[in-house]
mmCIF file of C-alpha atoms in Angstrom:
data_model
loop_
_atom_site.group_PDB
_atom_site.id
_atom_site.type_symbol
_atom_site.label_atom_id
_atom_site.label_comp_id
_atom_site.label_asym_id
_atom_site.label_seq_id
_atom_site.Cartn_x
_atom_site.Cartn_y
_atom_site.Cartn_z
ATOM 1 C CA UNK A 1 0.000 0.000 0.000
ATOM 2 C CA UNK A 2 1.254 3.312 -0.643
ATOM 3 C CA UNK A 3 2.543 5.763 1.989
ATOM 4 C CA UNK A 4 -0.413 7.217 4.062
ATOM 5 C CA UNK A 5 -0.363 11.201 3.643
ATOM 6 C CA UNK A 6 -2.345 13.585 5.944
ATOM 7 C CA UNK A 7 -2.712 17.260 4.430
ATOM 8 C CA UNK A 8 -3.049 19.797 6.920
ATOM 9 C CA UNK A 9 -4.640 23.252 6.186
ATOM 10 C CA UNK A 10 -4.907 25.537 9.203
ATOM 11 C CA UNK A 11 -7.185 28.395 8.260
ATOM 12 C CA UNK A 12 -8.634 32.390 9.341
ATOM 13 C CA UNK A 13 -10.969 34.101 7.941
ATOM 14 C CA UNK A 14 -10.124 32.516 4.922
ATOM 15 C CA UNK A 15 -13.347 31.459 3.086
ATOM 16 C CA UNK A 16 -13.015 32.991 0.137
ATOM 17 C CA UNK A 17 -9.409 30.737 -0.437
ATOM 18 C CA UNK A 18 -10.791 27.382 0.466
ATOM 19 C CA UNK A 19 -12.880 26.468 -2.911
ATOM 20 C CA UNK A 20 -9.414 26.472 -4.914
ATOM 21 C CA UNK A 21 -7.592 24.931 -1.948
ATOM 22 C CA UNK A 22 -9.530 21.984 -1.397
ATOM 23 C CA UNK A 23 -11.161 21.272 -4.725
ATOM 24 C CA UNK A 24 -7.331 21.162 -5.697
ATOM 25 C CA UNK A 25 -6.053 19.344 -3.052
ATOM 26 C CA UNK A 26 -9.373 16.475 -3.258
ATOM 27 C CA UNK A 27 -8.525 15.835 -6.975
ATOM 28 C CA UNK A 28 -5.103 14.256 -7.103
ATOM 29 C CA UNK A 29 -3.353 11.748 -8.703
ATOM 30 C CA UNK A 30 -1.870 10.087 -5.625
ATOM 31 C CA UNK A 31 -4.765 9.012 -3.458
ATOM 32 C CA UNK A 32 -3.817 7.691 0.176
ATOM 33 C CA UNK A 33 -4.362 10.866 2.187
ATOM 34 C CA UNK A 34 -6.546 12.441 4.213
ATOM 35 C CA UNK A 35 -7.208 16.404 4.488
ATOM 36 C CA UNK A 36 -7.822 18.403 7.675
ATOM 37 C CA UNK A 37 -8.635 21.636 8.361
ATOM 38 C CA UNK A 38 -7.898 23.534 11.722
ATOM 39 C CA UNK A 39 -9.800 26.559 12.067
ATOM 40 C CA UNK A 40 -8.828 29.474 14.169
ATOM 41 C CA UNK A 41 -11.523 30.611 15.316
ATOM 42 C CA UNK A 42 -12.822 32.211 11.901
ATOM 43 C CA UNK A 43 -16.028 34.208 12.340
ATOM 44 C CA UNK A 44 -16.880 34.272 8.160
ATOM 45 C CA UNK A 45 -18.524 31.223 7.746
ATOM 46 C CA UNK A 46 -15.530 28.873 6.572
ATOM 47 C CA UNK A 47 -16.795 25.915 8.788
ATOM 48 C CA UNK A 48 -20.042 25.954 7.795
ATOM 49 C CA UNK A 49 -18.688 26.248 4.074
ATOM 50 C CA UNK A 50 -16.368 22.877 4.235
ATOM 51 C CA UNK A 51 -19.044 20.618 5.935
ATOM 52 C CA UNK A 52 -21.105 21.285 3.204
ATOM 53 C CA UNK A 53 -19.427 21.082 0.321
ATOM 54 C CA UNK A 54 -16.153 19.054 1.504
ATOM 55 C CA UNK A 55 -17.883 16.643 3.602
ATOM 56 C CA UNK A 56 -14.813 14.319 3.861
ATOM 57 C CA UNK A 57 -12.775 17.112 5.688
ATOM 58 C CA UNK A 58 -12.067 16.164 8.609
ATOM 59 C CA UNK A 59 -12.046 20.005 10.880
ATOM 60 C CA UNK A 60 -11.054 20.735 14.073
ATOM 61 C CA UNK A 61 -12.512 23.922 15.375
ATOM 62 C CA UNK A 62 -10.468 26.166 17.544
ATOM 63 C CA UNK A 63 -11.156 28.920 20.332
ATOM 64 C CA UNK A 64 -8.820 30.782 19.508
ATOM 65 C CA UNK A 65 -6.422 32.206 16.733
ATOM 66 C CA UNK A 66 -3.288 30.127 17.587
ATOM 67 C CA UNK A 67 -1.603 31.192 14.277
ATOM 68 C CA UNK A 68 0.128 28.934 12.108
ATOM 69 C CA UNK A 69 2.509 27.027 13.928
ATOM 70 C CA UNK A 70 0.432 25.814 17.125
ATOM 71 C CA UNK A 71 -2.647 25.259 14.700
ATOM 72 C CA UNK A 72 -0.534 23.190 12.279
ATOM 73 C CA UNK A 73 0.375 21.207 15.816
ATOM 74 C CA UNK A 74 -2.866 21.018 16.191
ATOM 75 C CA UNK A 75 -3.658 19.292 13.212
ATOM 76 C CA UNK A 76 -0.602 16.953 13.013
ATOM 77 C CA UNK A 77 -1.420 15.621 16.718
ATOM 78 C CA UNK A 78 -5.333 14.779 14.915
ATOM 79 C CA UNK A 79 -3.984 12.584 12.074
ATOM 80 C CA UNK A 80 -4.476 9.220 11.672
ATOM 81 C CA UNK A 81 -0.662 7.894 12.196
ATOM 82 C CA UNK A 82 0.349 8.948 8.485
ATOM 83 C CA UNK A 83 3.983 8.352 7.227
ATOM 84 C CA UNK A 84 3.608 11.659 6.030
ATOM 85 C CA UNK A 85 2.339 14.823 7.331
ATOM 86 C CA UNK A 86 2.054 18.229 4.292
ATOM 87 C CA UNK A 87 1.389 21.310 5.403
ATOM 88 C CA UNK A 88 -0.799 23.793 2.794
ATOM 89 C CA UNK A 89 -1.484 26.948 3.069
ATOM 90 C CA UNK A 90 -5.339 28.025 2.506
ATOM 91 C CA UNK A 91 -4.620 30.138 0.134
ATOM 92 C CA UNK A 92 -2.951 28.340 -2.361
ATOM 93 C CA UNK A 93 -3.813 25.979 -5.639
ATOM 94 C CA UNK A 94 -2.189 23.147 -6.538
ATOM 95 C CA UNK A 95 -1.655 21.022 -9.361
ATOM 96 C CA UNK A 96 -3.536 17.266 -9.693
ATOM 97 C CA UNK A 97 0.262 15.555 -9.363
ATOM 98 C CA UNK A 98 1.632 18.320 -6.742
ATOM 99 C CA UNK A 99 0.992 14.865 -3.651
ATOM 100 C CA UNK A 100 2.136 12.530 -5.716
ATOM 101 C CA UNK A 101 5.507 14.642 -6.736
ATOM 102 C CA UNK A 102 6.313 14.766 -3.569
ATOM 103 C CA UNK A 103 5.878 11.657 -2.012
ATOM 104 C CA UNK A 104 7.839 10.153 -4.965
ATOM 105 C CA UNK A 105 10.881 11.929 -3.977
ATOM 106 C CA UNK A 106 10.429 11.357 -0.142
ATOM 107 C CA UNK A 107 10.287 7.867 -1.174
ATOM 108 C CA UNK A 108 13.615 7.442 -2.545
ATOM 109 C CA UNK A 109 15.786 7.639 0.452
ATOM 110 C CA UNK A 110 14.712 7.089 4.185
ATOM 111 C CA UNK A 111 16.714 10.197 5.528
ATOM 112 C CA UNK A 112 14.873 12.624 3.425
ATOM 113 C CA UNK A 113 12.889 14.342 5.892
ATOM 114 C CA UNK A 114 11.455 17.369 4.179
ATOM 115 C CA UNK A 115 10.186 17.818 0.745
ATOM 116 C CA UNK A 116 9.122 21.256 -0.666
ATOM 117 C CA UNK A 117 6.842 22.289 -3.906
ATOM 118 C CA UNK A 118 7.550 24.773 -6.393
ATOM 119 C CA UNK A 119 5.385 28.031 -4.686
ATOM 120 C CA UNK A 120 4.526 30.343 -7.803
ATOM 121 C CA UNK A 121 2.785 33.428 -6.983
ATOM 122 C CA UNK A 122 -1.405 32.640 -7.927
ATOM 123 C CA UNK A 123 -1.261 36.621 -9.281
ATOM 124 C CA UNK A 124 1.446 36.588 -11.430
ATOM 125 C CA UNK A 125 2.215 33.032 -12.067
ATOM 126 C CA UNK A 126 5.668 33.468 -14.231
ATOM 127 C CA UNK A 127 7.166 34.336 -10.940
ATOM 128 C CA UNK A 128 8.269 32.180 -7.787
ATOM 129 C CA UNK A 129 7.030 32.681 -4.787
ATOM 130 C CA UNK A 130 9.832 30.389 -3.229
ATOM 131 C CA UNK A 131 12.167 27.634 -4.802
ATOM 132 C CA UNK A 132 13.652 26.471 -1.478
ATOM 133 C CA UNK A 133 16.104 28.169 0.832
ATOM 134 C CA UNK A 134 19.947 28.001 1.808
ATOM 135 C CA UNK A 135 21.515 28.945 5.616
ATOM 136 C CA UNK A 136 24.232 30.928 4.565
ATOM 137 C CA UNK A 137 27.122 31.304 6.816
ATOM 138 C CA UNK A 138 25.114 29.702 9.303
ATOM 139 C CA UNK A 139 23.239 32.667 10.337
ATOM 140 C CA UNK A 140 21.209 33.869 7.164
ATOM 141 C CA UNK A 141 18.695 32.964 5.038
ATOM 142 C CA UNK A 142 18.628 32.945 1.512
ATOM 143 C CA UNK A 143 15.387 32.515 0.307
ATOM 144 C CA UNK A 144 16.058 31.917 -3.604
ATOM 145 C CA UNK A 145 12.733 32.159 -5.115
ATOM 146 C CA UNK A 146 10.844 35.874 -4.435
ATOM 147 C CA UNK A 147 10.657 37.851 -7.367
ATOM 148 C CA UNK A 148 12.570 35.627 -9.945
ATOM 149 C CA UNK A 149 10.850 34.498 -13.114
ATOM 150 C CA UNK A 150 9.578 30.708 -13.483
ATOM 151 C CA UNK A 151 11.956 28.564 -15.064
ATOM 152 C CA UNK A 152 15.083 28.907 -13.526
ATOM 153 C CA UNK A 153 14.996 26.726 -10.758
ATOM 154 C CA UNK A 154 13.948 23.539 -12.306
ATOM 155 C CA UNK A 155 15.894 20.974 -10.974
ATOM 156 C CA UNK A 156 15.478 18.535 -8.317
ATOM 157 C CA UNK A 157 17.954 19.218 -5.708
ATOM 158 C CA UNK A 158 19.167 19.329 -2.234
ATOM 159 C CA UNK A 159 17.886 22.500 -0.262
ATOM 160 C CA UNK A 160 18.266 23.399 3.661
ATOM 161 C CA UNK A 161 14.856 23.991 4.102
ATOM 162 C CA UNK A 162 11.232 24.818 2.130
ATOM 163 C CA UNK A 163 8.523 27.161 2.763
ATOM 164 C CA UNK A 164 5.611 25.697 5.028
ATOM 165 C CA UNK A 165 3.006 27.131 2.531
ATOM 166 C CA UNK A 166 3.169 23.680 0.525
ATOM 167 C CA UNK A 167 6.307 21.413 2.362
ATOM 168 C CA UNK A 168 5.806 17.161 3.290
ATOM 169 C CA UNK A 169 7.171 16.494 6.409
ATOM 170 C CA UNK A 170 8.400 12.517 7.203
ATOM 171 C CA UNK A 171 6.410 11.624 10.317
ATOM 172 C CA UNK A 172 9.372 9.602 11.256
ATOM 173 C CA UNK A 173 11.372 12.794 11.200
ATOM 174 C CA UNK A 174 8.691 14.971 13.294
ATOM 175 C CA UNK A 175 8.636 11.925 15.408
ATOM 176 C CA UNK A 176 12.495 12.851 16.669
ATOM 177 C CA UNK A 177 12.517 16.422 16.255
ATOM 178 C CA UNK A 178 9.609 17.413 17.411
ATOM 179 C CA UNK A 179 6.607 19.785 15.917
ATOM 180 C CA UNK A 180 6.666 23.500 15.156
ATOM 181 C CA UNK A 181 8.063 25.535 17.375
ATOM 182 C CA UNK A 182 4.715 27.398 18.772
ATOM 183 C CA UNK A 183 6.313 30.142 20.156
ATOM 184 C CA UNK A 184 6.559 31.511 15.875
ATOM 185 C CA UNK A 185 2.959 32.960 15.567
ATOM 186 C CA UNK A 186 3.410 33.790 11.590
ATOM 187 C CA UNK A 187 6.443 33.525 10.141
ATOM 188 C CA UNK A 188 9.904 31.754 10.579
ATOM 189 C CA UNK A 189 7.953 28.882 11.853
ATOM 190 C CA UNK A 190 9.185 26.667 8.963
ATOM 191 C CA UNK A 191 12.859 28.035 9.176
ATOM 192 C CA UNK A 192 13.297 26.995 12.274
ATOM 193 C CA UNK A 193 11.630 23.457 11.716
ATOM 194 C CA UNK A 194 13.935 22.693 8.625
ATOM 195 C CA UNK A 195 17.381 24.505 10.778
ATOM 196 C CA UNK A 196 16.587 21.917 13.298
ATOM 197 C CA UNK A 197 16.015 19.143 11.005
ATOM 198 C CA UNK A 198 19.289 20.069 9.262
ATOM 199 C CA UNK A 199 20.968 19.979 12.523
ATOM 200 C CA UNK A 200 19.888 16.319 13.649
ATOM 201 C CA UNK A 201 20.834 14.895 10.012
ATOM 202 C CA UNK A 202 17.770 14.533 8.234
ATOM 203 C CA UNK A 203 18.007 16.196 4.220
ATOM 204 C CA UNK A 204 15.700 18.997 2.443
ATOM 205 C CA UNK A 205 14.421 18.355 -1.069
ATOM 206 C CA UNK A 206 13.283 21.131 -3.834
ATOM 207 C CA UNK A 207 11.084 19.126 -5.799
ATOM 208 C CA UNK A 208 9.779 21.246 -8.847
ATOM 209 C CA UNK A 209 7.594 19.020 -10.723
ATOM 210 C CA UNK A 210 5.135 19.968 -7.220
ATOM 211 C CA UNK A 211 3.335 22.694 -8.109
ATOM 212 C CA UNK A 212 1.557 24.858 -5.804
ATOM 213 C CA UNK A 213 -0.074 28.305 -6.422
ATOM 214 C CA UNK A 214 0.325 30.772 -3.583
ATOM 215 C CA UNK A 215 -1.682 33.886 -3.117
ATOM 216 C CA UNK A 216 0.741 34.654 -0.492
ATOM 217 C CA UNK A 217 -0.297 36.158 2.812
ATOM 218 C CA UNK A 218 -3.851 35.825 1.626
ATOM 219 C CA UNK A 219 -5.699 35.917 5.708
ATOM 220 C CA UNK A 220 -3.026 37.714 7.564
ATOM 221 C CA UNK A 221 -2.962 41.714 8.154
ATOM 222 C CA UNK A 222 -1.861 43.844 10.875
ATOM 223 C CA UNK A 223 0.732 46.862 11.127
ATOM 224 C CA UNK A 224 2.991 45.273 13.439
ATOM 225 C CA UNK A 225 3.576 41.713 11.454
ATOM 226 C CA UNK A 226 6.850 43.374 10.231
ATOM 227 C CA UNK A 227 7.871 43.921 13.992
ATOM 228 C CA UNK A 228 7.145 40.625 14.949
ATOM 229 C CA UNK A 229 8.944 38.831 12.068
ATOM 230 C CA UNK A 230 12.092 40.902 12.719
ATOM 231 C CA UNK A 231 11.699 39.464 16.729
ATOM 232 C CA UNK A 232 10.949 35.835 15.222
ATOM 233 C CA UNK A 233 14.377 35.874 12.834
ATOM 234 C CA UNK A 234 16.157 36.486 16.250
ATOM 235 C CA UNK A 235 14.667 33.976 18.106
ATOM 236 C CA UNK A 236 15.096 31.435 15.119
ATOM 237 C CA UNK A 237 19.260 32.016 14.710
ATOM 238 C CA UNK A 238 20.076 32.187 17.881
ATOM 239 C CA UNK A 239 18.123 28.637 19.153
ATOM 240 C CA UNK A 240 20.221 27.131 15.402
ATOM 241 C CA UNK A 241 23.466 29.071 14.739
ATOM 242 C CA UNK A 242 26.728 28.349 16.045
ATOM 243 C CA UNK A 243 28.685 31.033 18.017
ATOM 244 C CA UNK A 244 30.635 32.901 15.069
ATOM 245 C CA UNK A 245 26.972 33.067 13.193
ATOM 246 C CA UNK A 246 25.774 34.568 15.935
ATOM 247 C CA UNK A 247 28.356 37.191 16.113
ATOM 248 C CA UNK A 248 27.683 38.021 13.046
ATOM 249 C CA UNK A 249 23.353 37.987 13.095
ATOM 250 C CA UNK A 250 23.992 39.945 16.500
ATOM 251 C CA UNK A 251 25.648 42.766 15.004
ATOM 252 C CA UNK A 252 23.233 42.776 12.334
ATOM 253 C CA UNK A 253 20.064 43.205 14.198
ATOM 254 C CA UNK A 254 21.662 45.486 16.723
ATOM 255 C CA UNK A 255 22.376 47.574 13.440
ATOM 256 C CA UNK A 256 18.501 46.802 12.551
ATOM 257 C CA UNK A 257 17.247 48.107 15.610
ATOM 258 C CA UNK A 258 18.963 50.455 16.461
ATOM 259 C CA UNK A 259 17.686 52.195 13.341
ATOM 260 C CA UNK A 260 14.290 51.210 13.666
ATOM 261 C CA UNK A 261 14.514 52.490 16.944
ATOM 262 C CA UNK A 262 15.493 55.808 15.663
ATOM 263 C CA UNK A 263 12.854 55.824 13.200
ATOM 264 C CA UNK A 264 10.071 54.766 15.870
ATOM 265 C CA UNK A 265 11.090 57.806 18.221
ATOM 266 C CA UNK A 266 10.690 60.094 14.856
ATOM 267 C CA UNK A 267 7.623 59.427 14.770
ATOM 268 C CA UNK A 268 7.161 59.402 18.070
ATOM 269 C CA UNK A 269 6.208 55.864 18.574
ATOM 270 C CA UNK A 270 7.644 54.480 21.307
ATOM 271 C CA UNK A 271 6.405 50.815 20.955
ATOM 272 C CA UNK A 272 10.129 49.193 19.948
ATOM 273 C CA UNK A 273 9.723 47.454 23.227
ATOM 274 C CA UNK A 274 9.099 44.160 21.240
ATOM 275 C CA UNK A 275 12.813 44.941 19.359
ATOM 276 C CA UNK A 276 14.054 45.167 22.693
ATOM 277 C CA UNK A 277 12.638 41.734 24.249
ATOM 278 C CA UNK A 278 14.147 40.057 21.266
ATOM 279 C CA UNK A 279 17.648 41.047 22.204
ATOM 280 C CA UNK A 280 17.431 40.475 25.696
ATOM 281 C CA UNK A 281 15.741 36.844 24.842
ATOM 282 C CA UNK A 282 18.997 35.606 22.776
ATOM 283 C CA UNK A 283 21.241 34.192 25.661
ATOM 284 C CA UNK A 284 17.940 32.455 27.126
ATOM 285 C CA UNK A 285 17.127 30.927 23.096
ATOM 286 C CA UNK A 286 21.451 30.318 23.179
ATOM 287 C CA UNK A 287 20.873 28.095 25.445
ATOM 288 C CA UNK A 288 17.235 26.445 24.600
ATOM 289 C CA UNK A 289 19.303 25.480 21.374
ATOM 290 C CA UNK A 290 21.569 23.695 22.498
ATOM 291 C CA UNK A 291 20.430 20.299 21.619
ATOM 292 C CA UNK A 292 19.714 21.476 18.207
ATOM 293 C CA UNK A 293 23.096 22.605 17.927
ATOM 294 C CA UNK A 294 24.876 19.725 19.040
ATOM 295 C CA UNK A 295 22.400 17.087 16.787
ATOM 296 C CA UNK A 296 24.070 18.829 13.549
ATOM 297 C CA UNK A 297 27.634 17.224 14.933
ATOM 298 C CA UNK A 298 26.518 13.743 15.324
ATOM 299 C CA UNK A 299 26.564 11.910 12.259
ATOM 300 C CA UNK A 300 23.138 9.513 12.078
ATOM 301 C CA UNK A 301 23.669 8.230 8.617
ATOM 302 C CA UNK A 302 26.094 8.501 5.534
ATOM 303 C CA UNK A 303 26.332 11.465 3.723
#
C-alpha cells in the first residue's frame, strides 16, 4: 500500500481561499491521504462552508487564533498515524500531481525528511514565490525564489529547508525532532523546523515538478507583522546558529534596531519594546538550542 499522507490546512478568515484549496487538493493523482482543516476561530462562515461542500474534511474547530505554527500542531497531533504529514497553506492551488511529486521523492531515500513544492505566486504566475532556501554562513537565510521568473529553478535538488506554505514532512522525522516551534505565531515557523532538522541529520528536497499556487499572505494583516517577524528571525538564529553566526546575526540586528529604533522615536512611537525583548531573549534561546546545535555534529547516517 502506498505511503499514508495527511494534508493539513490551518485556516482564518479565509473562506473565500478554500474552494481552490480543497477542490485542488481532493482531486489528485496520488490518493492515500486524508485532508484536515484547523480553524482558528474564523467568524466568516468557513466551517459551515467545508461541511457542506467538503464533507470528507475532517475540521477541528479552535477557540482561539493560535496562528500557524500551534494550529498546524494542532492538526498533526489529529492525524491518523500517516507516514507523512504536508502542510498547505489556505490560500494556495495546486496542481492534480503536486501529492504525488512529492511523495515520490520522499520515497527514494529514508533520511529525506522534508520535501518542498515549487510556490509560484497565484497573481502573477511566471514568478516564484519560493524555490527552497539556503543557511548561509550559518546565520542567514537565503530565500532563492521571491521575485525571480519561473523557469530557472527547475531541478530537483538538495535544499536546507522549504517554505511551510506547501512542504511534506516525514512523520518519522517529526517523530524525533519534534513539531513547530509554537512560540513563531506567523512567520519563521518553517525556518526553524527545517534549521533543526538540518541539525539532527535529516536532508531537504526542492522538488519542482510539485506545483503549488500561492496567493501569499492571503488571511493575515496587521501593522505590526513586520515587527514581529524581525523578533521571530532572532529567536530562530540564535536557538540554530553556532557562536561565530551569531556574532555576526547579533551585530546585524543590533544595526537593525537600532535604526528602527530611531525611526520609531521620529515618529514618536515608542512601541520598539518588542525589538528590545528580542535582544534580551537571545542568551535564554542560546541556550534552549543547544540540543539542536549539538544534533548537527553527530553523524546519524552517511552522507
Amino acid at each position: 500500500m502506498d505511503p499514508k499522507a495527511s494534508i493539513v490546512i490551518v485556516n482564518w478568515n479565509g473562506k473565500h481561499y478554500l474552494d481552490a484549496c480543497l477542490s485542488s487538493a481532493s482531486n489528485q493523482t496520488y490518493k492515500n491521504f486524508e485532508i484536515i482543516m484547523v480553524d482558528n476561530a474564523s467568524t466568516d462562515g468557513s466551517v459551515e462552508y467545508v461541511q457542506e461542500k467538503y464533507p470528507s474534511v475532517k475540521i477541528i474547530e479552535t477557540k482561539d487564533n493560535l496562528g500557524f505554527a500551534k494550529g498546524c500542531n494542532v492538526g498533526i497531533r489529529a492525524s491518523n498515524m500517516p507516514d507523512y504529514i504536508v502542510a498547505l497553506s489556505n490560500d494556495t492551488r495546486v496542481e492534480s500531481n503536486w501529492l504525488e511529486e512529492l511523495v515520490k521523492v520522499a520515497e527514494t531515500d529514508e533520511r529525506i525528511g522534508i520535501c518542498g513544492s515549487k510556490l509560484i505566486l497565484m497573481d502573477t504566475p511566471n514568478i516564484y514565490n519560493s524555490a527552497g532556501f539556503f543557511i548561509i554562513w550559518n546565520a542567514f537565510i537565503y530565500d532563492r525564489g521571491p521575485g525571480k521568473k519561473v523557469g530557472r529553478y527547475e531541478k530537483l535538488e538538495r535544499v536546507d529547508g522549504v517554505c511551510a506554505a506547501s512542504a511534506l514532512y516525514r512523520k518519522k522525522m517529526l517523530d524525533e525532532i519534534g513539531l513547530f516551534d509554537e512560540r513563531f505565531f506567523f512567520g519563521h515557523d518553517d525556518v526553524d523546523l527545517s534549521w533543526r532538522a538540518k541539525n539532527a541529520g535529516w536532508k531537504a528536497m526542492y522538488v519542482p515538478t510539485s506545483v503549488c499556487y500561492h496567493k501569499m499572505l492571503g488571511s493575515v494583516k496587521g501593522k505590526k507583522l513586520h515587527d514581529q517577524s524581525n523578533i521571530d528571525a532572532v529567536w530562530v538564529i540564535s536557538k540554530n546558529s553556532n557562536l561565530l553566526g551569531m556574532a555576526g546575526i547579533a551585530v546585524y540586528y543590533f544595526a537593525g534596531m537600532m535604526k528602527a529604533i530611531v525611526w520609531k522615536s521620529f515618529r514618536k512611537d515608542k512601541d520598539y519594546k518588542p525589538f528590545w525583548n528580542a535582544l534580551k531573549a537571545i542568551p535564554d534561546e542560546w541556550k534552549k538550542g543547544r540540543p539542536y546545535r549539538e544534533g548537527r555534529r553527530i553523524k546519524l547516517h552517511d552522507e
